[in-house]
Amino acid sequence: MTDDEAQTTARLLTAAREALEMFHEVHVDDDGALSFRHGDVPCAVQAMQIAEGLTLLSLTCVVAWDLPDDPALAVSAAERAGQGLFGTLGVVHTERGMDVTLRYAFPADNLEPAPLSTILMLVVSTASQLRADLLASVE
């Protein structure tokens, strides 16, 4: 990573941190990534420069873990996530069951704090609603 890339990603992560701090307590990891919790949903934000002039923020939310490994539940989760515009659902099958994540990456250079926080909150709100729906389906 060049110095310019490092400065660009650091600037973007600072903007994301400031936007998130309007709503959440944010932890800055050693590598500069941000982590926070939206209710019971742990989330992480990273920045990466894809090409000169194109820097993305990537938000990953861990929606649920150790769910029953039920194909119908996976389909239901995919349908619910598909109803939202913000995020791509990931389902990982483990020896303990099924883990579900929601990821969203978007170009965020030059976004002001208010629109940046709106985008981030749309994603984490989707993740929280999906978590509530999935846990209700399991019970």
mmCIF file of N, CA and C in Angstrom:
data_model
loop_
_atom_site.group_PDB
_atom_site.id
_atom_site.type_symbol
_atom_site.label_atom_id
_atom_site.label_comp_id
_atom_site.label_asym_id
_atom_site.label_seq_id
_atom_site.Cartn_x
_atom_site.Cartn_y
_atom_site.Cartn_z
ATOM 1 N N MET A 1 0.846 -1.169 0.000
ATOM 2 C CA MET A 1 0.000 0.000 0.000
ATOM 3 C C MET A 1 0.894 1.236 0.000
ATOM 4 N N THR A 2 0.596 2.167 -0.883
ATOM 5 C CA THR A 2 1.370 3.398 -0.945
ATOM 6 C C THR A 2 0.936 4.337 0.175
ATOM 7 N N ASP A 3 1.747 5.368 0.397
ATOM 8 C CA ASP A 3 1.401 6.364 1.415
ATOM 9 C C ASP A 3 0.081 7.043 1.077
ATOM 10 N N ASP A 4 -0.138 7.309 -0.216
ATOM 11 C CA ASP A 4 -1.374 7.962 -0.645
ATOM 12 C C ASP A 4 -2.579 7.070 -0.345
ATOM 13 N N GLU A 5 -2.471 5.773 -0.650
ATOM 14 C CA GLU A 5 -3.561 4.837 -0.350
ATOM 15 C C GLU A 5 -3.837 4.781 1.144
ATOM 16 N N ALA A 6 -2.766 4.720 1.937
ATOM 17 C CA ALA A 6 -2.908 4.656 3.390
ATOM 18 C C ALA A 6 -3.595 5.909 3.922
ATOM 19 N N GLN A 7 -3.224 7.068 3.397
ATOM 20 C CA GLN A 7 -3.853 8.316 3.832
ATOM 21 C C GLN A 7 -5.325 8.363 3.431
ATOM 22 N N THR A 8 -5.611 7.902 2.227
ATOM 23 C CA THR A 8 -6.990 7.912 1.738
ATOM 24 C C THR A 8 -7.866 6.986 2.577
ATOM 25 N N THR A 9 -7.395 5.763 2.831
ATOM 26 C CA THR A 9 -8.203 4.830 3.624
ATOM 27 C C THR A 9 -8.322 5.309 5.070
ATOM 28 N N ALA A 10 -7.261 5.880 5.620
ATOM 29 C CA ALA A 10 -7.318 6.404 6.994
ATOM 30 C C ALA A 10 -8.330 7.546 7.090
ATOM 31 N N ARG A 11 -8.338 8.425 6.102
ATOM 32 C CA ARG A 11 -9.294 9.541 6.085
ATOM 33 C C ARG A 11 -10.728 9.022 6.018
ATOM 34 N N LEU A 12 -10.938 8.017 5.193
ATOM 35 C CA LEU A 12 -12.278 7.454 5.041
ATOM 36 C C LEU A 12 -12.731 6.733 6.311
ATOM 37 N N LEU A 13 -11.822 6.003 6.946
ATOM 38 C CA LEU A 13 -12.170 5.334 8.208
ATOM 39 C C LEU A 13 -12.461 6.346 9.314
ATOM 40 N N THR A 14 -11.752 7.457 9.308
ATOM 41 C CA THR A 14 -12.035 8.512 10.287
ATOM 42 C C THR A 14 -13.431 9.082 10.062
ATOM 43 N N ALA A 15 -13.775 9.311 8.804
ATOM 44 C CA ALA A 15 -15.118 9.814 8.489
ATOM 45 C C ALA A 15 -16.183 8.804 8.912
ATOM 46 N N ALA A 16 -15.928 7.526 8.660
ATOM 47 C CA ALA A 16 -16.887 6.483 9.056
ATOM 48 C C ALA A 16 -17.021 6.414 10.569
ATOM 49 N N ARG A 17 -15.890 6.512 11.272
ATOM 50 C CA ARG A 17 -15.929 6.485 12.737
ATOM 51 C C ARG A 17 -16.771 7.639 13.259
ATOM 52 N N GLU A 18 -16.538 8.832 12.741
ATOM 53 C CA GLU A 18 -17.295 10.006 13.182
ATOM 54 C C GLU A 18 -18.779 9.849 12.884
ATOM 55 N N ALA A 19 -19.109 9.281 11.727
ATOM 56 C CA ALA A 19 -20.521 9.060 11.368
ATOM 57 C C ALA A 19 -21.164 8.031 12.295
ATOM 58 N N LEU A 20 -20.438 6.965 12.594
ATOM 59 C CA LEU A 20 -20.977 5.911 13.467
ATOM 60 C C LEU A 20 -21.103 6.375 14.914
ATOM 61 N N GLU A 21 -20.178 7.225 15.358
ATOM 62 C CA GLU A 21 -20.217 7.684 16.748
ATOM 63 C C GLU A 21 -21.446 8.526 17.059
ATOM 64 N N MET A 22 -22.203 8.931 16.037
ATOM 65 C CA MET A 22 -23.478 9.614 16.283
ATOM 66 C C MET A 22 -24.468 8.650 16.943
ATOM 67 N N PHE A 23 -24.245 7.324 16.761
ATOM 68 C CA PHE A 23 -25.208 6.321 17.218
ATOM 69 C C PHE A 23 -24.599 5.213 18.077
ATOM 70 N N HIS A 24 -23.299 4.965 17.958
ATOM 71 C CA HIS A 24 -22.681 3.798 18.584
ATOM 72 C C HIS A 24 -21.341 4.136 19.218
ATOM 73 N N GLU A 25 -20.940 3.295 20.162
ATOM 74 C CA GLU A 25 -19.577 3.343 20.656
ATOM 75 C C GLU A 25 -18.735 2.541 19.664
ATOM 76 N N VAL A 26 -17.677 3.140 19.159
ATOM 77 C CA VAL A 26 -16.867 2.536 18.102
ATOM 78 C C VAL A 26 -15.483 2.222 18.641
ATOM 79 N N HIS A 27 -15.002 1.030 18.331
ATOM 80 C CA HIS A 27 -13.645 0.606 18.702
ATOM 81 C C HIS A 27 -12.785 0.644 17.438
ATOM 82 N N VAL A 28 -11.592 1.225 17.558
ATOM 83 C CA VAL A 28 -10.647 1.254 16.435
ATOM 84 C C VAL A 28 -9.629 0.151 16.679
ATOM 85 N N ASP A 29 -9.590 -0.832 15.782
ATOM 86 C CA ASP A 29 -8.663 -1.949 15.896
ATOM 87 C C ASP A 29 -7.244 -1.508 15.538
ATOM 88 N N ASP A 30 -6.270 -2.353 15.870
ATOM 89 C CA ASP A 30 -4.868 -2.034 15.603
ATOM 90 C C ASP A 30 -4.598 -1.756 14.121
ATOM 91 N N ASP A 31 -5.329 -2.437 13.231
ATOM 92 C CA ASP A 31 -5.116 -2.239 11.799
ATOM 93 C C ASP A 31 -5.932 -1.074 11.232
ATOM 94 N N GLY A 32 -6.642 -0.355 12.112
ATOM 95 C CA GLY A 32 -7.430 0.792 11.669
ATOM 96 C C GLY A 32 -8.880 0.466 11.402
ATOM 97 N N ALA A 33 -9.221 -0.818 11.302
ATOM 98 C CA ALA A 33 -10.618 -1.200 11.075
ATOM 99 C C ALA A 33 -11.454 -0.770 12.276
ATOM 100 N N LEU A 34 -12.722 -0.557 12.035
ATOM 101 C CA LEU A 34 -13.660 -0.140 13.076
ATOM 102 C C LEU A 34 -14.552 -1.307 13.450
ATOM 103 N N SER A 35 -14.890 -1.405 14.708
ATOM 104 C CA SER A 35 -15.873 -2.406 15.119
ATOM 105 C C SER A 35 -16.837 -1.762 16.108
ATOM 106 N N PHE A 36 -18.080 -2.248 16.082
ATOM 107 C CA PHE A 36 -19.127 -1.733 16.953
ATOM 108 C C PHE A 36 -20.248 -2.758 16.998
ATOM 109 N N ARG A 37 -21.187 -2.551 17.899
ATOM 110 C CA ARG A 37 -22.349 -3.430 18.009
ATOM 111 C C ARG A 37 -23.603 -2.595 17.786
ATOM 112 N N HIS A 38 -24.487 -3.127 16.977
ATOM 113 C CA HIS A 38 -25.805 -2.535 16.798
ATOM 114 C C HIS A 38 -26.766 -3.504 17.467
ATOM 115 N N GLY A 39 -27.126 -3.230 18.710
ATOM 116 C CA GLY A 39 -27.895 -4.191 19.491
ATOM 117 C C GLY A 39 -27.059 -5.428 19.711
ATOM 118 N N ASP A 40 -27.562 -6.578 19.282
ATOM 119 C CA ASP A 40 -26.844 -7.845 19.421
ATOM 120 C C ASP A 40 -26.032 -8.208 18.184
ATOM 121 N N VAL A 41 -25.917 -7.298 17.240
ATOM 122 C CA VAL A 41 -25.235 -7.582 15.973
ATOM 123 C C VAL A 41 -23.848 -6.933 15.958
ATOM 124 N N PRO A 42 -22.777 -7.753 16.025
ATOM 125 C CA PRO A 42 -21.434 -7.182 15.898
ATOM 126 C C PRO A 42 -21.152 -6.808 14.443
ATOM 127 N N CYS A 43 -20.478 -5.667 14.273
ATOM 128 C CA CYS A 43 -20.212 -5.158 12.927
ATOM 129 C C CYS A 43 -18.771 -4.676 12.826
ATOM 130 N N ALA A 44 -18.240 -4.698 11.602
ATOM 131 C CA ALA A 44 -16.891 -4.207 11.336
ATOM 132 C C ALA A 44 -16.892 -3.400 10.044
ATOM 133 N N VAL A 45 -16.086 -2.358 10.034
ATOM 134 C CA VAL A 45 -15.951 -1.500 8.861
ATOM 135 C C VAL A 45 -14.480 -1.453 8.474
ATOM 136 N N GLN A 46 -14.216 -1.662 7.188
ATOM 137 C CA GLN A 46 -12.863 -1.550 6.646
ATOM 138 C C GLN A 46 -12.915 -0.637 5.428
ATOM 139 N N ALA A 47 -11.777 -0.077 5.089
ATOM 140 C CA ALA A 47 -11.674 0.755 3.885
ATOM 141 C C ALA A 47 -10.592 0.175 2.992
ATOM 142 N N MET A 48 -10.826 0.249 1.685
ATOM 143 C CA MET A 48 -9.828 -0.225 0.739
ATOM 144 C C MET A 48 -9.900 0.590 -0.540
ATOM 145 N N GLN A 49 -8.736 0.886 -1.075
ATOM 146 C CA GLN A 49 -8.673 1.596 -2.339
ATOM 147 C C GLN A 49 -8.609 0.559 -3.449
ATOM 148 N N ILE A 50 -9.623 0.528 -4.289
ATOM 149 C CA ILE A 50 -9.727 -0.433 -5.386
ATOM 150 C C ILE A 50 -8.909 0.039 -6.587
ATOM 151 N N ALA A 51 -8.991 1.314 -6.845
ATOM 152 C CA ALA A 51 -8.237 1.946 -7.937
ATOM 153 C C ALA A 51 -8.060 3.408 -7.544
ATOM 154 N N GLU A 52 -7.156 4.092 -8.221
ATOM 155 C CA GLU A 52 -6.966 5.497 -7.893
ATOM 156 C C GLU A 52 -8.291 6.235 -8.067
ATOM 157 N N GLY A 53 -8.701 6.936 -7.016
ATOM 158 C CA GLY A 53 -9.952 7.672 -7.053
ATOM 159 C C GLY A 53 -11.168 6.847 -6.670
ATOM 160 N N LEU A 54 -10.976 5.559 -6.350
ATOM 161 C CA LEU A 54 -12.101 4.703 -5.963
ATOM 162 C C LEU A 54 -11.760 3.961 -4.669
ATOM 163 N N THR A 55 -12.235 4.523 -3.568
ATOM 164 C CA THR A 55 -12.029 3.914 -2.264
ATOM 165 C C THR A 55 -13.377 3.472 -1.733
ATOM 166 N N LEU A 56 -13.428 2.229 -1.274
ATOM 167 C CA LEU A 56 -14.674 1.648 -0.776
ATOM 168 C C LEU A 56 -14.642 1.491 0.731
ATOM 169 N N LEU A 57 -15.806 1.656 1.333
ATOM 170 C CA LEU A 57 -16.010 1.220 2.706
ATOM 171 C C LEU A 57 -16.724 -0.114 2.618
ATOM 172 N N SER A 58 -16.300 -1.041 3.445
ATOM 173 C CA SER A 58 -16.923 -2.358 3.507
ATOM 174 C C SER A 58 -17.441 -2.568 4.920
ATOM 175 N N LEU A 59 -18.737 -2.809 5.041
ATOM 176 C CA LEU A 59 -19.379 -3.038 6.325
ATOM 177 C C LEU A 59 -19.834 -4.487 6.377
ATOM 178 N N THR A 60 -19.407 -5.207 7.407
ATOM 179 C CA THR A 60 -19.803 -6.597 7.605
ATOM 180 C C THR A 60 -20.500 -6.699 8.952
ATOM 181 N N CYS A 61 -21.691 -7.277 8.954
ATOM 182 C CA CYS A 61 -22.459 -7.495 10.179
ATOM 183 C C CYS A 61 -22.655 -8.998 10.359
ATOM 184 N N VAL A 62 -22.362 -9.490 11.553
ATOM 185 C CA VAL A 62 -22.599 -10.894 11.869
ATOM 186 C C VAL A 62 -24.025 -10.974 12.418
ATOM 187 N N VAL A 63 -24.924 -11.432 11.570
ATOM 188 C CA VAL A 63 -26.348 -11.420 11.877
ATOM 189 C C VAL A 63 -26.701 -12.483 12.913
ATOM 190 N N ALA A 64 -26.233 -13.698 12.710
ATOM 191 C CA ALA A 64 -26.547 -14.803 13.624
ATOM 192 C C ALA A 64 -25.493 -15.885 13.465
ATOM 193 N N TRP A 65 -25.373 -16.725 14.474
ATOM 194 C CA TRP A 65 -24.382 -17.796 14.443
ATOM 195 C C TRP A 65 -24.958 -19.007 15.156
ATOM 196 N N ASP A 66 -24.443 -20.152 14.762
ATOM 197 C CA ASP A 66 -24.852 -21.435 15.345
ATOM 198 C C ASP A 66 -26.353 -21.692 15.228
ATOM 199 N N LEU A 67 -26.941 -21.215 14.132
ATOM 200 C CA LEU A 67 -28.351 -21.525 13.869
ATOM 201 C C LEU A 67 -28.465 -22.974 13.409
ATOM 202 N N PRO A 68 -29.631 -23.582 13.542
ATOM 203 C CA PRO A 68 -29.798 -24.935 12.994
ATOM 204 C C PRO A 68 -29.487 -24.922 11.495
ATOM 205 N N ASP A 69 -28.771 -25.925 11.023
ATOM 206 C CA ASP A 69 -28.388 -25.994 9.611
ATOM 207 C C ASP A 69 -29.562 -26.543 8.814
ATOM 208 N N ASP A 70 -30.537 -25.686 8.607
ATOM 209 C CA ASP A 70 -31.800 -26.049 7.978
ATOM 210 C C ASP A 70 -31.902 -25.332 6.627
ATOM 211 N N PRO A 71 -31.991 -26.071 5.507
ATOM 212 C CA PRO A 71 -32.072 -25.415 4.193
ATOM 213 C C PRO A 71 -33.237 -24.432 4.086
ATOM 214 N N ALA A 72 -34.359 -24.747 4.708
ATOM 215 C CA ALA A 72 -35.508 -23.834 4.656
ATOM 216 C C ALA A 72 -35.186 -22.511 5.356
ATOM 217 N N LEU A 73 -34.429 -22.581 6.447
ATOM 218 C CA LEU A 73 -34.040 -21.373 7.163
ATOM 219 C C LEU A 73 -33.089 -20.531 6.318
ATOM 220 N N ALA A 74 -32.175 -21.176 5.617
ATOM 221 C CA ALA A 74 -31.250 -20.454 4.734
ATOM 222 C C ALA A 74 -32.010 -19.754 3.613
ATOM 223 N N VAL A 75 -32.989 -20.428 3.038
ATOM 224 C CA VAL A 75 -33.808 -19.823 1.981
ATOM 225 C C VAL A 75 -34.605 -18.649 2.534
ATOM 226 N N SER A 76 -35.173 -18.822 3.716
ATOM 227 C CA SER A 76 -35.935 -17.761 4.357
ATOM 228 C C SER A 76 -35.053 -16.540 4.618
ATOM 229 N N ALA A 77 -33.834 -16.769 5.098
ATOM 230 C CA ALA A 77 -32.905 -15.670 5.350
ATOM 231 C C ALA A 77 -32.580 -14.942 4.051
ATOM 232 N N ALA A 78 -32.348 -15.692 2.995
ATOM 233 C CA ALA A 78 -32.027 -15.080 1.700
ATOM 234 C C ALA A 78 -33.192 -14.245 1.179
ATOM 235 N N GLU A 79 -34.403 -14.750 1.345
ATOM 236 C CA GLU A 79 -35.579 -13.993 0.902
ATOM 237 C C GLU A 79 -35.730 -12.703 1.694
ATOM 238 N N ARG A 80 -35.542 -12.779 2.998
ATOM 239 C CA ARG A 80 -35.662 -11.584 3.831
ATOM 240 C C ARG A 80 -34.581 -10.562 3.479
ATOM 241 N N ALA A 81 -33.354 -11.017 3.313
ATOM 242 C CA ALA A 81 -32.262 -10.106 2.972
ATOM 243 C C ALA A 81 -32.490 -9.493 1.604
ATOM 244 N N GLY A 82 -33.071 -10.255 0.685
ATOM 245 C CA GLY A 82 -33.332 -9.759 -0.655
ATOM 246 C C GLY A 82 -34.379 -8.665 -0.708
ATOM 247 N N GLN A 83 -35.166 -8.560 0.344
ATOM 248 C CA GLN A 83 -36.183 -7.517 0.401
ATOM 249 C C GLN A 83 -35.562 -6.149 0.673
ATOM 250 N N GLY A 84 -34.347 -6.136 1.209
ATOM 251 C CA GLY A 84 -33.656 -4.879 1.469
ATOM 252 C C GLY A 84 -32.732 -4.549 0.322
ATOM 253 N N LEU A 85 -32.362 -3.300 0.244
ATOM 254 C CA LEU A 85 -31.480 -2.859 -0.834
ATOM 255 C C LEU A 85 -30.024 -2.790 -0.404
ATOM 256 N N PHE A 86 -29.777 -2.961 0.891
ATOM 257 C CA PHE A 86 -28.448 -2.695 1.418
ATOM 258 C C PHE A 86 -27.833 -3.943 2.005
ATOM 259 N N GLY A 87 -27.074 -4.661 1.207
ATOM 260 C CA GLY A 87 -26.303 -5.772 1.729
ATOM 261 C C GLY A 87 -26.483 -7.059 0.964
ATOM 262 N N THR A 88 -25.458 -7.869 1.053
ATOM 263 C CA THR A 88 -25.450 -9.207 0.470
ATOM 264 C C THR A 88 -25.338 -10.201 1.606
ATOM 265 N N LEU A 89 -26.218 -11.164 1.593
ATOM 266 C CA LEU A 89 -26.259 -12.163 2.640
ATOM 267 C C LEU A 89 -25.211 -13.232 2.398
ATOM 268 N N GLY A 90 -24.566 -13.654 3.469
ATOM 269 C CA GLY A 90 -23.639 -14.773 3.404
ATOM 270 C C GLY A 90 -24.068 -15.824 4.411
ATOM 271 N N VAL A 91 -24.104 -17.066 3.989
ATOM 272 C CA VAL A 91 -24.433 -18.173 4.878
ATOM 273 C C VAL A 91 -23.250 -19.134 4.865
ATOM 274 N N VAL A 92 -22.737 -19.427 6.049
ATOM 275 C CA VAL A 92 -21.607 -20.345 6.193
ATOM 276 C C VAL A 92 -22.079 -21.524 7.032
ATOM 277 N N HIS A 93 -21.844 -22.719 6.516
ATOM 278 C CA HIS A 93 -22.213 -23.931 7.247
ATOM 279 C C HIS A 93 -20.997 -24.410 8.028
ATOM 280 N N THR A 94 -21.165 -24.579 9.333
ATOM 281 C CA THR A 94 -20.081 -25.032 10.205
ATOM 282 C C THR A 94 -20.517 -26.310 10.908
ATOM 283 N N GLU A 95 -19.600 -26.880 11.681
ATOM 284 C CA GLU A 95 -19.951 -28.087 12.432
ATOM 285 C C GLU A 95 -20.990 -27.796 13.519
ATOM 286 N N ARG A 96 -21.147 -26.518 13.894
ATOM 287 C CA ARG A 96 -22.119 -26.165 14.934
ATOM 288 C C ARG A 96 -23.436 -25.669 14.359
ATOM 289 N N GLY A 97 -23.529 -25.562 13.055
ATOM 290 C CA GLY A 97 -24.770 -25.085 12.446
ATOM 291 C C GLY A 97 -24.488 -24.114 11.318
ATOM 292 N N MET A 98 -25.265 -23.038 11.297
ATOM 293 C CA MET A 98 -25.218 -22.080 10.204
ATOM 294 C C MET A 98 -24.936 -20.683 10.766
ATOM 295 N N ASP A 99 -23.999 -19.978 10.149
ATOM 296 C CA ASP A 99 -23.701 -18.594 10.507
ATOM 297 C C ASP A 99 -24.164 -17.705 9.357
ATOM 298 N N VAL A 100 -24.677 -16.522 9.686
ATOM 299 C CA VAL A 100 -25.225 -15.617 8.679
ATOM 300 C C VAL A 100 -24.575 -14.241 8.835
ATOM 301 N N THR A 101 -24.084 -13.702 7.724
ATOM 302 C CA THR A 101 -23.517 -12.350 7.712
ATOM 303 C C THR A 101 -24.243 -11.503 6.672
ATOM 304 N N LEU A 102 -24.145 -10.210 6.848
ATOM 305 C CA LEU A 102 -24.649 -9.261 5.864
ATOM 306 C C LEU A 102 -23.497 -8.311 5.557
ATOM 307 N N ARG A 103 -23.166 -8.176 4.266
ATOM 308 C CA ARG A 103 -22.053 -7.320 3.850
ATOM 309 C C ARG A 103 -22.544 -6.287 2.851
ATOM 310 N N TYR A 104 -21.931 -5.116 2.949
ATOM 311 C CA TYR A 104 -22.250 -4.051 2.006
ATOM 312 C C TYR A 104 -20.989 -3.232 1.781
ATOM 313 N N ALA A 105 -20.613 -3.047 0.537
ATOM 314 C CA ALA A 105 -19.458 -2.222 0.184
ATOM 315 C C ALA A 105 -19.930 -1.127 -0.764
ATOM 316 N N PHE A 106 -19.412 0.073 -0.556
ATOM 317 C CA PHE A 106 -19.853 1.200 -1.373
ATOM 318 C C PHE A 106 -18.757 2.259 -1.435
ATOM 319 N N PRO A 107 -18.702 3.010 -2.552
ATOM 320 C CA PRO A 107 -17.741 4.112 -2.640
ATOM 321 C C PRO A 107 -18.192 5.223 -1.696
ATOM 322 N N ALA A 108 -17.277 5.696 -0.847
ATOM 323 C CA ALA A 108 -17.682 6.642 0.183
ATOM 324 C C ALA A 108 -16.832 7.912 0.206
ATOM 325 N N ASP A 109 -15.926 8.067 -0.749
ATOM 326 C CA ASP A 109 -15.125 9.293 -0.780
ATOM 327 C C ASP A 109 -16.039 10.509 -0.853
ATOM 328 N N ASN A 110 -15.692 11.514 -0.089
ATOM 329 C CA ASN A 110 -16.361 12.823 -0.122
ATOM 330 C C ASN A 110 -17.804 12.806 0.382
ATOM 331 N N LEU A 111 -18.234 11.741 1.041
ATOM 332 C CA LEU A 111 -19.565 11.767 1.648
ATOM 333 C C LEU A 111 -19.495 12.548 2.954
ATOM 334 N N GLU A 112 -20.465 13.395 3.162
ATOM 335 C CA GLU A 112 -20.568 14.134 4.416
ATOM 336 C C GLU A 112 -21.013 13.171 5.518
ATOM 337 N N PRO A 113 -20.792 13.532 6.799
ATOM 338 C CA PRO A 113 -21.155 12.621 7.895
ATOM 339 C C PRO A 113 -22.628 12.195 7.916
ATOM 340 N N ALA A 114 -23.546 13.090 7.649
ATOM 341 C CA ALA A 114 -24.973 12.728 7.716
ATOM 342 C C ALA A 114 -25.353 11.667 6.684
ATOM 343 N N PRO A 115 -25.035 11.842 5.387
ATOM 344 C CA PRO A 115 -25.381 10.780 4.442
ATOM 345 C C PRO A 115 -24.599 9.493 4.688
ATOM 346 N N LEU A 116 -23.350 9.621 5.134
ATOM 347 C CA LEU A 116 -22.555 8.432 5.431
ATOM 348 C C LEU A 116 -23.179 7.659 6.588
ATOM 349 N N SER A 117 -23.598 8.353 7.632
ATOM 350 C CA SER A 117 -24.232 7.657 8.759
ATOM 351 C C SER A 117 -25.564 7.051 8.341
ATOM 352 N N THR A 118 -26.282 7.702 7.440
ATOM 353 C CA THR A 118 -27.559 7.151 6.967
ATOM 354 C C THR A 118 -27.337 5.821 6.247
ATOM 355 N N ILE A 119 -26.361 5.776 5.352
ATOM 356 C CA ILE A 119 -26.077 4.530 4.635
ATOM 357 C C ILE A 119 -25.678 3.429 5.615
ATOM 358 N N LEU A 120 -24.766 3.741 6.526
ATOM 359 C CA LEU A 120 -24.320 2.735 7.497
ATOM 360 C C LEU A 120 -25.475 2.246 8.365
ATOM 361 N N MET A 121 -26.337 3.148 8.793
ATOM 362 C CA MET A 121 -27.464 2.747 9.655
ATOM 363 C C MET A 121 -28.510 1.937 8.880
ATOM 364 N N LEU A 122 -28.668 2.206 7.595
ATOM 365 C CA LEU A 122 -29.581 1.384 6.787
ATOM 366 C C LEU A 122 -29.106 -0.069 6.758
ATOM 367 N N VAL A 123 -27.804 -0.263 6.617
ATOM 368 C CA VAL A 123 -27.260 -1.621 6.574
ATOM 369 C C VAL A 123 -27.402 -2.303 7.927
ATOM 370 N N VAL A 124 -26.983 -1.632 9.003
ATOM 371 C CA VAL A 124 -27.044 -2.287 10.310
ATOM 372 C C VAL A 124 -28.485 -2.493 10.775
ATOM 373 N N SER A 125 -29.386 -1.621 10.371
ATOM 374 C CA SER A 125 -30.800 -1.827 10.699
ATOM 375 C C SER A 125 -31.342 -3.057 9.983
ATOM 376 N N THR A 126 -30.943 -3.237 8.734
ATOM 377 C CA THR A 126 -31.328 -4.444 7.991
ATOM 378 C C THR A 126 -30.784 -5.682 8.692
ATOM 379 N N ALA A 127 -29.543 -5.629 9.132
ATOM 380 C CA ALA A 127 -28.929 -6.771 9.824
ATOM 381 C C ALA A 127 -29.669 -7.085 11.119
ATOM 382 N N SER A 128 -30.018 -6.062 11.875
ATOM 383 C CA SER A 128 -30.735 -6.283 13.140
ATOM 384 C C SER A 128 -32.124 -6.865 12.911
ATOM 385 N N GLN A 129 -32.822 -6.366 11.908
ATOM 386 C CA GLN A 129 -34.157 -6.894 11.604
ATOM 387 C C GLN A 129 -34.063 -8.338 11.127
ATOM 388 N N LEU A 130 -33.078 -8.619 10.304
ATOM 389 C CA LEU A 130 -32.869 -9.983 9.821
ATOM 390 C C LEU A 130 -32.558 -10.919 10.992
ATOM 391 N N ARG A 131 -31.742 -10.458 11.936
ATOM 392 C CA ARG A 131 -31.431 -11.262 13.116
ATOM 393 C C ARG A 131 -32.707 -11.578 13.896
ATOM 394 N N ALA A 132 -33.520 -10.560 14.144
ATOM 395 C CA ALA A 132 -34.765 -10.776 14.889
ATOM 396 C C ALA A 132 -35.662 -11.773 14.170
ATOM 397 N N ASP A 133 -35.778 -11.635 12.851
ATOM 398 C CA ASP A 133 -36.624 -12.540 12.067
ATOM 399 C C ASP A 133 -36.091 -13.979 12.115
ATOM 400 N N LEU A 134 -34.762 -14.138 11.955
ATOM 401 C CA LEU A 134 -34.183 -15.471 11.969
ATOM 402 C C LEU A 134 -34.341 -16.145 13.333
ATOM 403 N N LEU A 135 -34.067 -15.412 14.393
ATOM 404 C CA LEU A 135 -34.194 -15.989 15.730
ATOM 405 C C LEU A 135 -35.644 -16.332 16.047
ATOM 406 N N ALA A 136 -36.587 -15.524 15.571
ATOM 407 C CA ALA A 136 -38.005 -15.839 15.767
ATOM 408 C C ALA A 136 -38.392 -17.099 14.998
ATOM 409 N N SER A 137 -37.803 -17.298 13.832
ATOM 410 C CA SER A 137 -38.091 -18.501 13.028
ATOM 411 C C SER A 137 -37.583 -19.768 13.699
ATOM 412 N N VAL A 138 -36.477 -19.640 14.434
ATOM 413 C CA VAL A 138 -35.856 -20.797 15.070
ATOM 414 C C VAL A 138 -36.623 -21.204 16.319
ATOM 415 N N GLU A 139 -37.191 -20.228 17.021
ATOM 416 C CA GLU A 139 -37.884 -20.519 18.288
ATOM 417 C C GLU A 139 -39.205 -21.205 18.111
#
